[in-house]
Short mmCIF file of N, CA and C in Angstrom, two decimals:
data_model
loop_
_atom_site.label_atom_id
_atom_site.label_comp_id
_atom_site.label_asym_id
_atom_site.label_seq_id
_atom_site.Cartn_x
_atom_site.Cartn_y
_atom_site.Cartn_z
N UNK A 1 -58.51 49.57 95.25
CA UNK A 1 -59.34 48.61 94.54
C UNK A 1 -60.18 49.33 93.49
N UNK A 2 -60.47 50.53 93.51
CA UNK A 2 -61.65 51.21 92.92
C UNK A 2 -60.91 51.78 91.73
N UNK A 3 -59.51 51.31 91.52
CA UNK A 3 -58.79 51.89 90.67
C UNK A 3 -58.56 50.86 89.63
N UNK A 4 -58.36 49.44 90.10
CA UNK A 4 -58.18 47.98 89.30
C UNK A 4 -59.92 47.79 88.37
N UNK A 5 -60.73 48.24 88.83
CA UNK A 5 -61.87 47.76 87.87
C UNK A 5 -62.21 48.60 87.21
N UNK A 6 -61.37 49.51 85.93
CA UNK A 6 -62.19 50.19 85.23
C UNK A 6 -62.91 49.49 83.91
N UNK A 7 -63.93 49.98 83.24
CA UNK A 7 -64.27 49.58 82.05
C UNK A 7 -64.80 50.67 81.11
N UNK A 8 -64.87 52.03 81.17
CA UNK A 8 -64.72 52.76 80.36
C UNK A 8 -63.88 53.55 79.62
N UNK A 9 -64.45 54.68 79.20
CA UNK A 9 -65.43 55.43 78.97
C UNK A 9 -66.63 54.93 78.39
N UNK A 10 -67.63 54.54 78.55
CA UNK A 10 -68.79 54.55 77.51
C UNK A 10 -69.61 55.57 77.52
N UNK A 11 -70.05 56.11 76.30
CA UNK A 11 -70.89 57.07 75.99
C UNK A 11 -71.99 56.83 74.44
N UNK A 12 -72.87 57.84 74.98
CA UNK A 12 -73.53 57.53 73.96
C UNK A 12 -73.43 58.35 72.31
N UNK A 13 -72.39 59.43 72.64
CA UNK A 13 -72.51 60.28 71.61
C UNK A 13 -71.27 60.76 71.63
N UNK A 14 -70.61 61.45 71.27
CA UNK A 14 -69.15 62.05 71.04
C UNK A 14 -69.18 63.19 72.51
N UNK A 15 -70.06 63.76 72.46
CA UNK A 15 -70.06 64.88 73.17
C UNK A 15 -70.40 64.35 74.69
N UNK A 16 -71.18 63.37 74.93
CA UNK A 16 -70.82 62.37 76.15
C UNK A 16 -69.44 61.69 76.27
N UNK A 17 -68.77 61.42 75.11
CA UNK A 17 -67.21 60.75 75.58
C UNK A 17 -66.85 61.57 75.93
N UNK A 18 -66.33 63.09 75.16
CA UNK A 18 -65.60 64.30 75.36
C UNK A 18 -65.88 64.73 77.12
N UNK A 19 -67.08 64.91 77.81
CA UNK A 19 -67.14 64.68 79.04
C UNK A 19 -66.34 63.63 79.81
N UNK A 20 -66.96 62.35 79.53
CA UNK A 20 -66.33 62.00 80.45
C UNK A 20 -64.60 61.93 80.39
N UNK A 21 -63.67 62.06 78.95
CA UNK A 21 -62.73 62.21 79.11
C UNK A 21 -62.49 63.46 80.00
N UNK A 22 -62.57 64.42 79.75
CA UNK A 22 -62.68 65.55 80.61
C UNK A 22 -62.64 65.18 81.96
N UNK A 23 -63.71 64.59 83.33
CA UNK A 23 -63.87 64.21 83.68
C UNK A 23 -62.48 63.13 84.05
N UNK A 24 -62.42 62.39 84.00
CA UNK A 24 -61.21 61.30 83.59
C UNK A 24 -59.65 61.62 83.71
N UNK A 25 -59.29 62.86 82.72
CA UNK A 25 -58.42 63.67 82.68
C UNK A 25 -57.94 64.47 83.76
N UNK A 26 -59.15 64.69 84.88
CA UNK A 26 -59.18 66.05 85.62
C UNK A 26 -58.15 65.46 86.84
N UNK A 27 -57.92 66.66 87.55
CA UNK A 27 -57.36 66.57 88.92
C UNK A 27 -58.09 65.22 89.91
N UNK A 28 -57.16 64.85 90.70
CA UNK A 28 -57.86 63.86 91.37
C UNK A 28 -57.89 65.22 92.56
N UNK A 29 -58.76 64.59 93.88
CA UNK A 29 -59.32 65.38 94.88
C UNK A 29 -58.32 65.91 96.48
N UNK A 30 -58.28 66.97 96.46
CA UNK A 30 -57.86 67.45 97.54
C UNK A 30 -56.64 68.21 96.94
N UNK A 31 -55.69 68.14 97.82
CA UNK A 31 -54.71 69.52 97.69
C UNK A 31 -54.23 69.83 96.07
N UNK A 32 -53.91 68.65 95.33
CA UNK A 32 -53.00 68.71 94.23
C UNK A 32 -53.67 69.19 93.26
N UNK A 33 -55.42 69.16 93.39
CA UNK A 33 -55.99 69.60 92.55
C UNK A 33 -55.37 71.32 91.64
N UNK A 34 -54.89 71.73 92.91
CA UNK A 34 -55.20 73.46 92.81
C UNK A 34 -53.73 73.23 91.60
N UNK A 35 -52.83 72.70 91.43
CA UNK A 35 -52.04 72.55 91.06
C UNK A 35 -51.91 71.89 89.05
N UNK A 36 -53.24 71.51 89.45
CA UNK A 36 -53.42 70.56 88.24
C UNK A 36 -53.11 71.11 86.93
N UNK A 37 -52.57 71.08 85.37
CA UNK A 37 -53.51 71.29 84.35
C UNK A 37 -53.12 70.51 83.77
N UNK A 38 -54.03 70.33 82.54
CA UNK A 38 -54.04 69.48 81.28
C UNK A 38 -54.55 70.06 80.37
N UNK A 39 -53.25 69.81 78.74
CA UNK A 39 -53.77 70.92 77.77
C UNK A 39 -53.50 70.22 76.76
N UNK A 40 -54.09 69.41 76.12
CA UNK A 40 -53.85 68.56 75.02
C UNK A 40 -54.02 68.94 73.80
N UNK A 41 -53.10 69.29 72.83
CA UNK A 41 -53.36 69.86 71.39
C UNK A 41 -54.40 69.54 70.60
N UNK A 42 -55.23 70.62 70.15
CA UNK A 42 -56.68 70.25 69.10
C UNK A 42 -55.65 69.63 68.00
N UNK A 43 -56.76 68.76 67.25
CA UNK A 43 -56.86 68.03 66.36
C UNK A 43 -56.58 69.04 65.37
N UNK A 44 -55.80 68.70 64.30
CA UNK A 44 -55.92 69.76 62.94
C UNK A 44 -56.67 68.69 61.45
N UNK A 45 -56.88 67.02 62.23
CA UNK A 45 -57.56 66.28 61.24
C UNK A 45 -59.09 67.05 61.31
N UNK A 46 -59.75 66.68 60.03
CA UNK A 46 -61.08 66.67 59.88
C UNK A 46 -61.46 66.55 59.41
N UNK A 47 -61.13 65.17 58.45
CA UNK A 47 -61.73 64.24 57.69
C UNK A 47 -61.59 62.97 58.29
N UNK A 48 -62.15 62.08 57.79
CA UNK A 48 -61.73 60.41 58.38
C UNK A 48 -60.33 60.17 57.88
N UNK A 49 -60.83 60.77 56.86
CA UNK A 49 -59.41 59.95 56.06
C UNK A 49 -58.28 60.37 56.57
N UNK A 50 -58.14 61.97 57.26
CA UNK A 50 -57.10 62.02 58.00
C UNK A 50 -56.60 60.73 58.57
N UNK A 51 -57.29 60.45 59.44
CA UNK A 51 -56.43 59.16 60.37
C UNK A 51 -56.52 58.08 60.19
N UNK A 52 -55.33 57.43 60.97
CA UNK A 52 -55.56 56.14 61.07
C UNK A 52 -55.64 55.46 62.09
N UNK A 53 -56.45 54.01 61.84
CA UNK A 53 -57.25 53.51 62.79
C UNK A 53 -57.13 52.04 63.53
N UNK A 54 -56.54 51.65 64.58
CA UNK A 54 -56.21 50.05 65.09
C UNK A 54 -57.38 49.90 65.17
N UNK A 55 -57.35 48.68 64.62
CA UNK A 55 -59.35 48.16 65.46
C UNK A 55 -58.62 46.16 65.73
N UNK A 56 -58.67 46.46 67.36
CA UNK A 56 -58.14 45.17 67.64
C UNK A 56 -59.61 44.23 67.91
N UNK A 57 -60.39 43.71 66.91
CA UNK A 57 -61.37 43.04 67.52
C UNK A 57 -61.99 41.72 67.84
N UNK A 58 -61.10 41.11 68.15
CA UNK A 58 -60.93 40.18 68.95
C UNK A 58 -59.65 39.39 69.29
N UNK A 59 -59.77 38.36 70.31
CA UNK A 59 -58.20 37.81 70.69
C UNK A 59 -58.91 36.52 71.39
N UNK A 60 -58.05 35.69 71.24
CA UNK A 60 -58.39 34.36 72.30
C UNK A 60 -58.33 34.36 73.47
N UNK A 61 -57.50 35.60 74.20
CA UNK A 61 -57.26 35.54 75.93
C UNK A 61 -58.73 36.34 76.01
N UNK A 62 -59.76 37.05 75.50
CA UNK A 62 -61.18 37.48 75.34
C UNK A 62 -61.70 37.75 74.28
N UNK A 63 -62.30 36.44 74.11
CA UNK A 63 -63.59 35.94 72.20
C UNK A 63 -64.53 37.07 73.06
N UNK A 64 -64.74 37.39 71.68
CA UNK A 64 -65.51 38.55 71.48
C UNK A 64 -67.26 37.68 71.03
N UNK A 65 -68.33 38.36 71.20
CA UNK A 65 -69.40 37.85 70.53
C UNK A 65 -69.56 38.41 69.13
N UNK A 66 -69.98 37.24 68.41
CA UNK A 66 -70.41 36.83 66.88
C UNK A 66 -71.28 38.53 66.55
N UNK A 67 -71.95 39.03 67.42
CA UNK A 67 -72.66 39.99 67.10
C UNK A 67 -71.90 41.05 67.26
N UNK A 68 -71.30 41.03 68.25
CA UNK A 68 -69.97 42.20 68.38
C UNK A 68 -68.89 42.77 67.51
N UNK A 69 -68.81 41.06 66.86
CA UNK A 69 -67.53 41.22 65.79
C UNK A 69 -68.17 41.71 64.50
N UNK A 70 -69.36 41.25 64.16
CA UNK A 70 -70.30 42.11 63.24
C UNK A 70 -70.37 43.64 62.83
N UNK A 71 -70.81 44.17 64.25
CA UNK A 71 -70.73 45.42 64.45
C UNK A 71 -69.15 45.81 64.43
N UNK A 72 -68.63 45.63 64.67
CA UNK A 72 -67.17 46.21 64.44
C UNK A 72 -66.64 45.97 63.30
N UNK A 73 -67.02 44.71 62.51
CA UNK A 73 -66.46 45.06 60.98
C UNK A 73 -67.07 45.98 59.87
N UNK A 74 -68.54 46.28 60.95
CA UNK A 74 -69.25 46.99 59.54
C UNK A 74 -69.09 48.74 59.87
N UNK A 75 -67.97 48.46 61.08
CA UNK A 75 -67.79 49.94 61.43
C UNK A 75 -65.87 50.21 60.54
N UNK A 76 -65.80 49.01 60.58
CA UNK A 76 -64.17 48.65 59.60
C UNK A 76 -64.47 48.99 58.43
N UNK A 77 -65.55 48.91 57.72
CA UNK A 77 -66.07 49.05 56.35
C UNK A 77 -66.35 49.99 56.71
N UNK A 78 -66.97 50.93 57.15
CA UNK A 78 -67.47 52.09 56.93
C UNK A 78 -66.27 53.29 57.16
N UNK A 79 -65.45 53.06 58.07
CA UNK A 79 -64.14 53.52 58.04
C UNK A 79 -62.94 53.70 56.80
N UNK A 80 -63.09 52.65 56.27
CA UNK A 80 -62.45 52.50 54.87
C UNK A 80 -63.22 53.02 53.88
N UNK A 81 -64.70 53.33 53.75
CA UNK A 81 -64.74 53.66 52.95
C UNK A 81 -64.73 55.22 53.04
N UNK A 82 -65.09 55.75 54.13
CA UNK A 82 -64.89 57.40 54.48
C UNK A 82 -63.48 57.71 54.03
N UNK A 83 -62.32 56.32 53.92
CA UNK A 83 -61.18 56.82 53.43
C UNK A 83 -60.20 56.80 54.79
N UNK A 84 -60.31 56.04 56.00
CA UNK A 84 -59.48 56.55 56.87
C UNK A 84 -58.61 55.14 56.43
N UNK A 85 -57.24 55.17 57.23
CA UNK A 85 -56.38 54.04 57.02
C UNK A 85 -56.56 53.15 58.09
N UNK A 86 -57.45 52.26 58.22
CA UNK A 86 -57.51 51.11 59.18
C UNK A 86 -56.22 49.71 59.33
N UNK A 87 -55.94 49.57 59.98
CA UNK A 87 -55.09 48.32 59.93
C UNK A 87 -55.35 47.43 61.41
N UNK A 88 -55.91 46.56 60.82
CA UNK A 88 -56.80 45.11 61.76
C UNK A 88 -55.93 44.41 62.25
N UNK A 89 -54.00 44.50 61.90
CA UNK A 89 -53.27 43.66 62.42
C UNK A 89 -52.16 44.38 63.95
N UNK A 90 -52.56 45.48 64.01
CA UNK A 90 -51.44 46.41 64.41
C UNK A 90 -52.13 45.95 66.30
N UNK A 91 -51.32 45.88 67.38
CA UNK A 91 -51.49 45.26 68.83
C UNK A 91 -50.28 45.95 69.35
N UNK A 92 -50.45 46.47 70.41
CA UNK A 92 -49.86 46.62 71.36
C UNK A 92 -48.73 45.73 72.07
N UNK A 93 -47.43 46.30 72.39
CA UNK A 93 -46.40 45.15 72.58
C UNK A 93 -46.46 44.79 74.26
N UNK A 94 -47.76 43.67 74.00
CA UNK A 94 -47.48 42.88 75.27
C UNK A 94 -48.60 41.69 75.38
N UNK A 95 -48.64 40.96 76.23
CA UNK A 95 -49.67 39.40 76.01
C UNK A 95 -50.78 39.91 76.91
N UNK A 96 -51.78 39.57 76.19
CA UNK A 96 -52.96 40.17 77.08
C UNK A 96 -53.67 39.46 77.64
N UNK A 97 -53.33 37.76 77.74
CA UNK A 97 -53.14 36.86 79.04
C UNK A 97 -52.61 36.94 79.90
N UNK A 98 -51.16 37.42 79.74
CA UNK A 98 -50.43 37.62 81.03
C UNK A 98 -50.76 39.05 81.55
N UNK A 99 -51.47 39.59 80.94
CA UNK A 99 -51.95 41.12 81.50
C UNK A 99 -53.02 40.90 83.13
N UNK A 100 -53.60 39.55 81.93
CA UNK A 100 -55.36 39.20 82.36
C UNK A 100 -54.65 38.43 83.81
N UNK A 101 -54.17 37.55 83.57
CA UNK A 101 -53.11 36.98 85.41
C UNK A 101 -52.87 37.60 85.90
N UNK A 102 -51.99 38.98 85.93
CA UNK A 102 -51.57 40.03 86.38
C UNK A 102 -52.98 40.82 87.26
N UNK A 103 -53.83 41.44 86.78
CA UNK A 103 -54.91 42.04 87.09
C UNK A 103 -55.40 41.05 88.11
N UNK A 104 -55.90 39.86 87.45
CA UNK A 104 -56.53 38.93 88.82
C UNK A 104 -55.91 38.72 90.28
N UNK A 105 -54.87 38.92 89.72
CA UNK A 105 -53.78 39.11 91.38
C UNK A 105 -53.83 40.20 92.08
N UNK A 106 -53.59 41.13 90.86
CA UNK A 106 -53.80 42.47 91.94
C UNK A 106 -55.67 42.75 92.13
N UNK A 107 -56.34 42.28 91.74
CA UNK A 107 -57.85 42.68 91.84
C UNK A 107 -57.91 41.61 93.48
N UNK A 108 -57.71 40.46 93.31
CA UNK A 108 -57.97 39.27 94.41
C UNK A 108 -56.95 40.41 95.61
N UNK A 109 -55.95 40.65 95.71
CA UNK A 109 -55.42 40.86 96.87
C UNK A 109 -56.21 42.35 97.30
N UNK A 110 -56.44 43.03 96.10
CA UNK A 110 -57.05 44.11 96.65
C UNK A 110 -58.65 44.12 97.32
N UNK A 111 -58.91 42.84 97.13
CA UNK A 111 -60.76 42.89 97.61
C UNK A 111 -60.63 42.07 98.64
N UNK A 112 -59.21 41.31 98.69
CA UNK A 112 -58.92 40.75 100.50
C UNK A 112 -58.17 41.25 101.50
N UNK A 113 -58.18 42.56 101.59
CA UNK A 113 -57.19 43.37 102.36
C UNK A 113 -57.81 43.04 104.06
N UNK A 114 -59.16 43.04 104.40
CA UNK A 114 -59.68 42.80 105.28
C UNK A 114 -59.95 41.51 105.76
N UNK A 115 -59.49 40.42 104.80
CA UNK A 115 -59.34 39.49 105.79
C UNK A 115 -58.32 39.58 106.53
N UNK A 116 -58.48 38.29 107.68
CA UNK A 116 -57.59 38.40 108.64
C UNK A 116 -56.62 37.21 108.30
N UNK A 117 -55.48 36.48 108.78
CA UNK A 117 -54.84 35.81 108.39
C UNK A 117 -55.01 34.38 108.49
N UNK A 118 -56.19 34.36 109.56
CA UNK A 118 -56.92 32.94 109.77
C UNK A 118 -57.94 32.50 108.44
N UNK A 119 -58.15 33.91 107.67
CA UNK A 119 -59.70 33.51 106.58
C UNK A 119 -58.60 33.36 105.54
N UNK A 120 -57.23 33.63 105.04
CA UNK A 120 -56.67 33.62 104.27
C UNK A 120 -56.03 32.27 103.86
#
């Protein structure tokens, strides 16, 4: 269950994300740890404009708030103008309603494992 509810990373600064990816990334606990690594190639961008950028910000299976979408377009503008290549239409191939059904099923069965078959 402790695996179905994530909602981060949030951080407050780059060097707080970079943790907790770190963190995130790492070995999970006990034997396999000793076994672990992860070595992900540095960046050779280092400008904005190097990259480019999905910014999916909003959808009808989750409306976003009026103030939210604010802040994210004036981070769309500020992106474009540093020069990076943003594109506002680009999504991931799959429905993120039927994602959102999916999750509720597995979240509901996972937080009723302890009932018994009479509470079910």
């Amino acid at each position: 269950y402790q695996y179905i509810v994530v909602k981060g990373p949030l951080a407050r600064s780059a060097e707080d994300l970079a943790l907790a990816l770190d963190i995130l990334a790492g070995p999970p606990p006990g034997p396999i740890a000793r076994g672990w690594h992860l070595e992900l190639p540095r960046t050779t961008k280092r400008r904005l404009a190097d990259f480019r950028v999905a910014v999916w910000a909003d959808d009808p299976a989750c409306p976003v708030d009026r103030d939210i979408a604010s802040a994210v377009q004036r981070v769309v503008i500020a992106l474009r103008k540093a020069g990076a290549l943003v594109d506002e239409a680009a999504r991931p191939d799959f429905d993120p309603a039927e994602v959102f059904d999916l999750y509720k099923q597995l979240l509901a069965s996972a937080e009723n494992t302890s009932l018994s078959v009479g509470e079910l």
